[in-house]
Amino acid sequence: MATAVEEGHKVVVLTATQTDAEKLASDLIEILGEEKVFTFFADDTPLAEFAFSSQEKVYNRLKSLQFLLSESAGILLVNLSGSRLLLPNPEYFKKIHVSFTIGQEFVLEHLVTSLMHMGYDKVSRVTKQGEFSHRGDIIDIFDINSQNPIRVEFFGDELDGIRVFDTVSQTSIETVSSVVISPASDILLSEKEFSILEKRLNEAVSISQNELQKSYLSEILFETEKKHLHSDVRKFLSLAYEKEWTILNYLSRADLLFIDDFQRIMEKHASFELEVADMLTIDLQNSKSLPNLVYFANNYIDYRQHKPSTFFSNFHRGLGNLKFDHLYQFNQHSMQEFFSQLPMMIDEIKRFEKLNYKIVIQVTTENALQSLQKNLQDYDFDLQSTLEKNIKVVAQVGHFSQGFQFVDEKFVLITEREIFQKKCDDEFVGKTLVMLKE
């Protein structure tokens, strides 16, 4: 995966859970750098995602979509629930931004409306990303991709100045001649989609025989008529969108898809389906839904059929009736844990040395590295800091989440997790790599 990115490709990795994706992201950042690793997460529990998805998570999703539509190389991690989120039409997402250039003319009322449609919250004073304020001929906007907000000043309808400023002191940091403002929400409706949603909600209200449901739907309808997004609007996106767009629709034919531990993903898919069905049932019982709503896209088959794809699975398990162009097998084992017993670790390292392995010992800080080297010297065991041709054991600073043993490559990584931390119940003993190409 990292090699594909270094060669200029865009890579998407699908995992069963957010925890799995976060571990992979941590290791990939260590290899590629933070600027090339993106995350697109939804809560693994559908009810939690609808109830309180964090702003940080939403902003990361937006940055991921921008990355997928860009020409940049990089890698994106998405968990199963994130892969099933209903998203805006990719063509509409490409267009929904505001560009400011000195001398450009705007109708301020329309500009304010556009910012609200893009998900920006109108406040009296901008303090954080995703907010804007409007005072006379001045509009302050805090873009989700910026460290500081901008202040756009108008003379009549003409844009007269653009300044980047500090939120605390309100003083200018720099002036710029142009800037582009990106969406601040992953729920974006075009004028046409607002109209479709309004029409279908009207129909639902008119035929409902349940007064509680009628009242609830009327609340959603009232906000929709004003072109505002109700807090529960995510439930009703399937009424507005003409198809179930997901992150898969943002991929190009050249983008590479990696599916991690396919059996776990199938198991998570089955349990997720039950949770979504339960959620819809409860909402219907509480008169807060409609029978024909689609909360999450059912795109499981689309992921199975996407090409080119690479599937990872343990020991050929759970591959079902998938057909592959190429099948590769490699042996990978989790690293033994030493519980701070350095003599035990030294014995294991010497065993690997006899088997002609290259061994890397990795700790997270320079101080920890010096301390480990000093402690090992007490046992007459010296560590080098560079992995040269004739040196089999090296210690370095790094941030991999856990160690491993690649049998075929004769390579071992030992991290602080194995040296010092308690044993984890989750042990991984091997993987089969299956590649499907066009």
JSON list of N, CA and C in Angstrom, two decimals, residues 217-256:
[
{"chain": "A", "resi": 217, "resn": "LEU", "atom": "N", "xyz": [-42.79, 14.99, 11.38]},
{"chain": "A", "resi": 217, "resn": "LEU", "atom": "CA", "xyz": [-42.48, 15.23, 9.97]},
{"chain": "A", "resi": 217, "resn": "LEU", "atom": "C", "xyz": [-42.69, 16.69, 9.60]},
{"chain": "A", "resi": 218, "resn": "SER", "atom": "N", "xyz": [-43.65, 17.32, 10.22]},
{"chain": "A", "resi": 218, "resn": "SER", "atom": "CA", "xyz": [-43.90, 18.75, 9.96]},
{"chain": "A", "resi": 218, "resn": "SER", "atom": "C", "xyz": [-42.73, 19.60, 10.42]},
{"chain": "A", "resi": 219, "resn": "GLU", "atom": "N", "xyz": [-42.07, 19.19, 11.51]},
{"chain": "A", "resi": 219, "resn": "GLU", "atom": "CA", "xyz": [-40.87, 19.91, 11.97]},
{"chain": "A", "resi": 219, "resn": "GLU", "atom": "C", "xyz": [-39.77, 19.83, 10.91]},
{"chain": "A", "resi": 220, "resn": "ILE", "atom": "N", "xyz": [-39.55, 18.63, 10.39]},
{"chain": "A", "resi": 220, "resn": "ILE", "atom": "CA", "xyz": [-38.53, 18.45, 9.34]},
{"chain": "A", "resi": 220, "resn": "ILE", "atom": "C", "xyz": [-38.91, 19.27, 8.12]},
{"chain": "A", "resi": 221, "resn": "LEU", "atom": "N", "xyz": [-40.18, 19.22, 7.75]},
{"chain": "A", "resi": 221, "resn": "LEU", "atom": "CA", "xyz": [-40.66, 19.94, 6.57]},
{"chain": "A", "resi": 221, "resn": "LEU", "atom": "C", "xyz": [-40.49, 21.45, 6.74]},
{"chain": "A", "resi": 222, "resn": "PHE", "atom": "N", "xyz": [-40.80, 21.97, 7.92]},
{"chain": "A", "resi": 222, "resn": "PHE", "atom": "CA", "xyz": [-40.69, 23.41, 8.18]},
{"chain": "A", "resi": 222, "resn": "PHE", "atom": "C", "xyz": [-39.26, 23.89, 7.93]},
{"chain": "A", "resi": 223, "resn": "GLU", "atom": "N", "xyz": [-38.27, 23.16, 8.43]},
{"chain": "A", "resi": 223, "resn": "GLU", "atom": "CA", "xyz": [-36.87, 23.53, 8.21]},
{"chain": "A", "resi": 223, "resn": "GLU", "atom": "C", "xyz": [-36.49, 23.39, 6.74]},
{"chain": "A", "resi": 224, "resn": "THR", "atom": "N", "xyz": [-36.99, 22.34, 6.10]},
{"chain": "A", "resi": 224, "resn": "THR", "atom": "CA", "xyz": [-36.66, 22.10, 4.70]},
{"chain": "A", "resi": 224, "resn": "THR", "atom": "C", "xyz": [-37.20, 23.22, 3.81]},
{"chain": "A", "resi": 225, "resn": "GLU", "atom": "N", "xyz": [-38.39, 23.69, 4.10]},
{"chain": "A", "resi": 225, "resn": "GLU", "atom": "CA", "xyz": [-38.98, 24.79, 3.31]},
{"chain": "A", "resi": 225, "resn": "GLU", "atom": "C", "xyz": [-38.14, 26.05, 3.40]},
{"chain": "A", "resi": 226, "resn": "LYS", "atom": "N", "xyz": [-37.45, 26.24, 4.53]},
{"chain": "A", "resi": 226, "resn": "LYS", "atom": "CA", "xyz": [-36.57, 27.41, 4.70]},
{"chain": "A", "resi": 226, "resn": "LYS", "atom": "C", "xyz": [-35.16, 27.13, 4.18]},
{"chain": "A", "resi": 227, "resn": "LYS", "atom": "N", "xyz": [-34.97, 25.95, 3.58]},
{"chain": "A", "resi": 227, "resn": "LYS", "atom": "CA", "xyz": [-33.66, 25.52, 3.08]},
{"chain": "A", "resi": 227, "resn": "LYS", "atom": "C", "xyz": [-32.65, 25.37, 4.22]},
{"chain": "A", "resi": 228, "resn": "HIS", "atom": "N", "xyz": [-33.16, 24.97, 5.39]},
{"chain": "A", "resi": 228, "resn": "HIS", "atom": "CA", "xyz": [-32.32, 24.68, 6.55]},
{"chain": "A", "resi": 228, "resn": "HIS", "atom": "C", "xyz": [-32.29, 23.17, 6.76]},
{"chain": "A", "resi": 229, "resn": "LEU", "atom": "N", "xyz": [-31.25, 22.70, 7.44]},
{"chain": "A", "resi": 229, "resn": "LEU", "atom": "CA", "xyz": [-31.11, 21.27, 7.73]},
{"chain": "A", "resi": 229, "resn": "LEU", "atom": "C", "xyz": [-31.52, 20.99, 9.16]},
{"chain": "A", "resi": 230, "resn": "HIS", "atom": "N", "xyz": [-32.57, 20.22, 9.33]},
{"chain": "A", "resi": 230, "resn": "HIS", "atom": "CA", "xyz": [-33.00, 19.79, 10.66]},
{"chain": "A", "resi": 230, "resn": "HIS", "atom": "C", "xyz": [-31.94, 18.86, 11.25]},
{"chain": "A", "resi": 231, "resn": "SER", "atom": "N", "xyz": [-31.86, 18.80, 12.56]},
{"chain": "A", "resi": 231, "resn": "SER", "atom": "CA", "xyz": [-30.84, 17.96, 13.22]},
{"chain": "A", "resi": 231, "resn": "SER", "atom": "C", "xyz": [-31.01, 16.48, 12.87]},
{"chain": "A", "resi": 232, "resn": "ASP", "atom": "N", "xyz": [-32.21, 16.05, 12.48]},
{"chain": "A", "resi": 232, "resn": "ASP", "atom": "CA", "xyz": [-32.45, 14.65, 12.12]},
{"chain": "A", "resi": 232, "resn": "ASP", "atom": "C", "xyz": [-32.48, 14.42, 10.62]},
{"chain": "A", "resi": 233, "resn": "VAL", "atom": "N", "xyz": [-31.99, 15.39, 9.84]},
{"chain": "A", "resi": 233, "resn": "VAL", "atom": "CA", "xyz": [-32.16, 15.29, 8.39]},
{"chain": "A", "resi": 233, "resn": "VAL", "atom": "C", "xyz": [-31.42, 14.10, 7.79]},
{"chain": "A", "resi": 234, "resn": "ARG", "atom": "N", "xyz": [-30.34, 13.61, 8.46]},
{"chain": "A", "resi": 234, "resn": "ARG", "atom": "CA", "xyz": [-29.60, 12.48, 7.90]},
{"chain": "A", "resi": 234, "resn": "ARG", "atom": "C", "xyz": [-30.51, 11.27, 7.69]},
{"chain": "A", "resi": 235, "resn": "LYS", "atom": "N", "xyz": [-31.50, 11.11, 8.55]},
{"chain": "A", "resi": 235, "resn": "LYS", "atom": "CA", "xyz": [-32.45, 9.99, 8.39]},
{"chain": "A", "resi": 235, "resn": "LYS", "atom": "C", "xyz": [-33.19, 10.06, 7.05]},
{"chain": "A", "resi": 236, "resn": "PHE", "atom": "N", "xyz": [-33.38, 11.29, 6.54]},
{"chain": "A", "resi": 236, "resn": "PHE", "atom": "CA", "xyz": [-34.28, 11.51, 5.40]},
{"chain": "A", "resi": 236, "resn": "PHE", "atom": "C", "xyz": [-33.53, 11.76, 4.09]},
{"chain": "A", "resi": 237, "resn": "LEU", "atom": "N", "xyz": [-32.21, 11.57, 4.08]},
{"chain": "A", "resi": 237, "resn": "LEU", "atom": "CA", "xyz": [-31.44, 11.86, 2.87]},
{"chain": "A", "resi": 237, "resn": "LEU", "atom": "C", "xyz": [-31.86, 10.99, 1.69]},
{"chain": "A", "resi": 238, "resn": "SER", "atom": "N", "xyz": [-32.28, 9.76, 1.97]},
{"chain": "A", "resi": 238, "resn": "SER", "atom": "CA", "xyz": [-32.68, 8.87, 0.87]},
{"chain": "A", "resi": 238, "resn": "SER", "atom": "C", "xyz": [-33.91, 9.40, 0.13]},
{"chain": "A", "resi": 239, "resn": "LEU", "atom": "N", "xyz": [-34.69, 10.28, 0.77]},
{"chain": "A", "resi": 239, "resn": "LEU", "atom": "CA", "xyz": [-35.82, 10.91, 0.08]},
{"chain": "A", "resi": 239, "resn": "LEU", "atom": "C", "xyz": [-35.35, 11.99, -0.88]},
{"chain": "A", "resi": 240, "resn": "ALA", "atom": "N", "xyz": [-34.22, 12.64, -0.55]},
{"chain": "A", "resi": 240, "resn": "ALA", "atom": "CA", "xyz": [-33.74, 13.77, -1.34]},
{"chain": "A", "resi": 240, "resn": "ALA", "atom": "C", "xyz": [-32.81, 13.35, -2.48]},
{"chain": "A", "resi": 241, "resn": "TYR", "atom": "N", "xyz": [-31.97, 12.34, -2.22]},
{"chain": "A", "resi": 241, "resn": "TYR", "atom": "CA", "xyz": [-30.97, 11.95, -3.22]},
{"chain": "A", "resi": 241, "resn": "TYR", "atom": "C", "xyz": [-31.58, 11.00, -4.25]},
{"chain": "A", "resi": 242, "resn": "GLU", "atom": "N", "xyz": [-31.16, 11.17, -5.49]},
{"chain": "A", "resi": 242, "resn": "GLU", "atom": "CA", "xyz": [-31.70, 10.31, -6.55]},
{"chain": "A", "resi": 242, "resn": "GLU", "atom": "C", "xyz": [-31.09, 8.92, -6.54]},
{"chain": "A", "resi": 243, "resn": "LYS", "atom": "N", "xyz": [-29.94, 8.75, -5.89]},
{"chain": "A", "resi": 243, "resn": "LYS", "atom": "CA", "xyz": [-29.35, 7.42, -5.72]},
{"chain": "A", "resi": 243, "resn": "LYS", "atom": "C", "xyz": [-28.54, 7.40, -4.42]},
{"chain": "A", "resi": 244, "resn": "GLU", "atom": "N", "xyz": [-28.11, 6.21, -4.03]},
{"chain": "A", "resi": 244, "resn": "GLU", "atom": "CA", "xyz": [-27.37, 6.05, -2.77]},
{"chain": "A", "resi": 244, "resn": "GLU", "atom": "C", "xyz": [-25.88, 6.27, -3.03]},
{"chain": "A", "resi": 245, "resn": "TRP", "atom": "N", "xyz": [-25.46, 7.54, -3.06]},
{"chain": "A", "resi": 245, "resn": "TRP", "atom": "CA", "xyz": [-24.05, 7.84, -3.24]},
{"chain": "A", "resi": 245, "resn": "TRP", "atom": "C", "xyz": [-23.30, 7.56, -1.94]},
{"chain": "A", "resi": 246, "resn": "THR", "atom": "N", "xyz": [-22.13, 6.94, -2.08]},
{"chain": "A", "resi": 246, "resn": "THR", "atom": "CA", "xyz": [-21.26, 6.68, -0.93]},
{"chain": "A", "resi": 246, "resn": "THR", "atom": "C", "xyz": [-19.83, 7.05, -1.32]},
{"chain": "A", "resi": 247, "resn": "ILE", "atom": "N", "xyz": [-18.91, 6.79, -0.43]},
{"chain": "A", "resi": 247, "resn": "ILE", "atom": "CA", "xyz": [-17.51, 7.11, -0.72]},
{"chain": "A", "resi": 247, "resn": "ILE", "atom": "C", "xyz": [-17.00, 6.35, -1.94]},
{"chain": "A", "resi": 248, "resn": "LEU", "atom": "N", "xyz": [-17.60, 5.20, -2.23]},
{"chain": "A", "resi": 248, "resn": "LEU", "atom": "CA", "xyz": [-17.20, 4.42, -3.39]},
{"chain": "A", "resi": 248, "resn": "LEU", "atom": "C", "xyz": [-17.43, 5.20, -4.68]},
{"chain": "A", "resi": 249, "resn": "ASN", "atom": "N", "xyz": [-18.42, 6.06, -4.71]},
{"chain": "A", "resi": 249, "resn": "ASN", "atom": "CA", "xyz": [-18.71, 6.87, -5.90]},
{"chain": "A", "resi": 249, "resn": "ASN", "atom": "C", "xyz": [-17.71, 7.99, -6.09]},
{"chain": "A", "resi": 250, "resn": "TYR", "atom": "N", "xyz": [-16.87, 8.24, -5.09]},
{"chain": "A", "resi": 250, "resn": "TYR", "atom": "CA", "xyz": [-15.84, 9.27, -5.20]},
{"chain": "A", "resi": 250, "resn": "TYR", "atom": "C", "xyz": [-14.52, 8.69, -5.71]},
{"chain": "A", "resi": 251, "resn": "LEU", "atom": "N", "xyz": [-14.45, 7.37, -5.85]},
{"chain": "A", "resi": 251, "resn": "LEU", "atom": "CA", "xyz": [-13.24, 6.73, -6.36]},
{"chain": "A", "resi": 251, "resn": "LEU", "atom": "C", "xyz": [-13.24, 6.76, -7.88]},
{"chain": "A", "resi": 252, "resn": "SER", "atom": "N", "xyz": [-12.07, 6.92, -8.47]},
{"chain": "A", "resi": 252, "resn": "SER", "atom": "CA", "xyz": [-11.94, 6.79, -9.92]},
{"chain": "A", "resi": 252, "resn": "SER", "atom": "C", "xyz": [-11.60, 5.35, -10.26]},
{"chain": "A", "resi": 253, "resn": "ARG", "atom": "N", "xyz": [-11.66, 5.02, -11.52]},
{"chain": "A", "resi": 253, "resn": "ARG", "atom": "CA", "xyz": [-11.37, 3.64, -11.95]},
{"chain": "A", "resi": 253, "resn": "ARG", "atom": "C", "xyz": [-9.91, 3.26, -11.67]},
{"chain": "A", "resi": 254, "resn": "ALA", "atom": "N", "xyz": [-9.04, 4.26, -11.54]},
{"chain": "A", "resi": 254, "resn": "ALA", "atom": "CA", "xyz": [-7.62, 3.96, -11.32]},
{"chain": "A", "resi": 254, "resn": "ALA", "atom": "C", "xyz": [-7.28, 3.79, -9.85]},
{"chain": "A", "resi": 255, "resn": "ASP", "atom": "N", "xyz": [-8.18, 4.17, -8.95]},
{"chain": "A", "resi": 255, "resn": "ASP", "atom": "CA", "xyz": [-7.89, 4.10, -7.52]},
{"chain": "A", "resi": 255, "resn": "ASP", "atom": "C", "xyz": [-7.88, 2.65, -7.04]},
{"chain": "A", "resi": 256, "resn": "LEU", "atom": "N", "xyz": [-6.96, 2.35, -6.13]},
{"chain": "A", "resi": 256, "resn": "LEU", "atom": "CA", "xyz": [-6.79, 0.99, -5.63]},
{"chain": "A", "resi": 256, "resn": "LEU", "atom": "C", "xyz": [-7.59, 0.80, -4.34]}
]
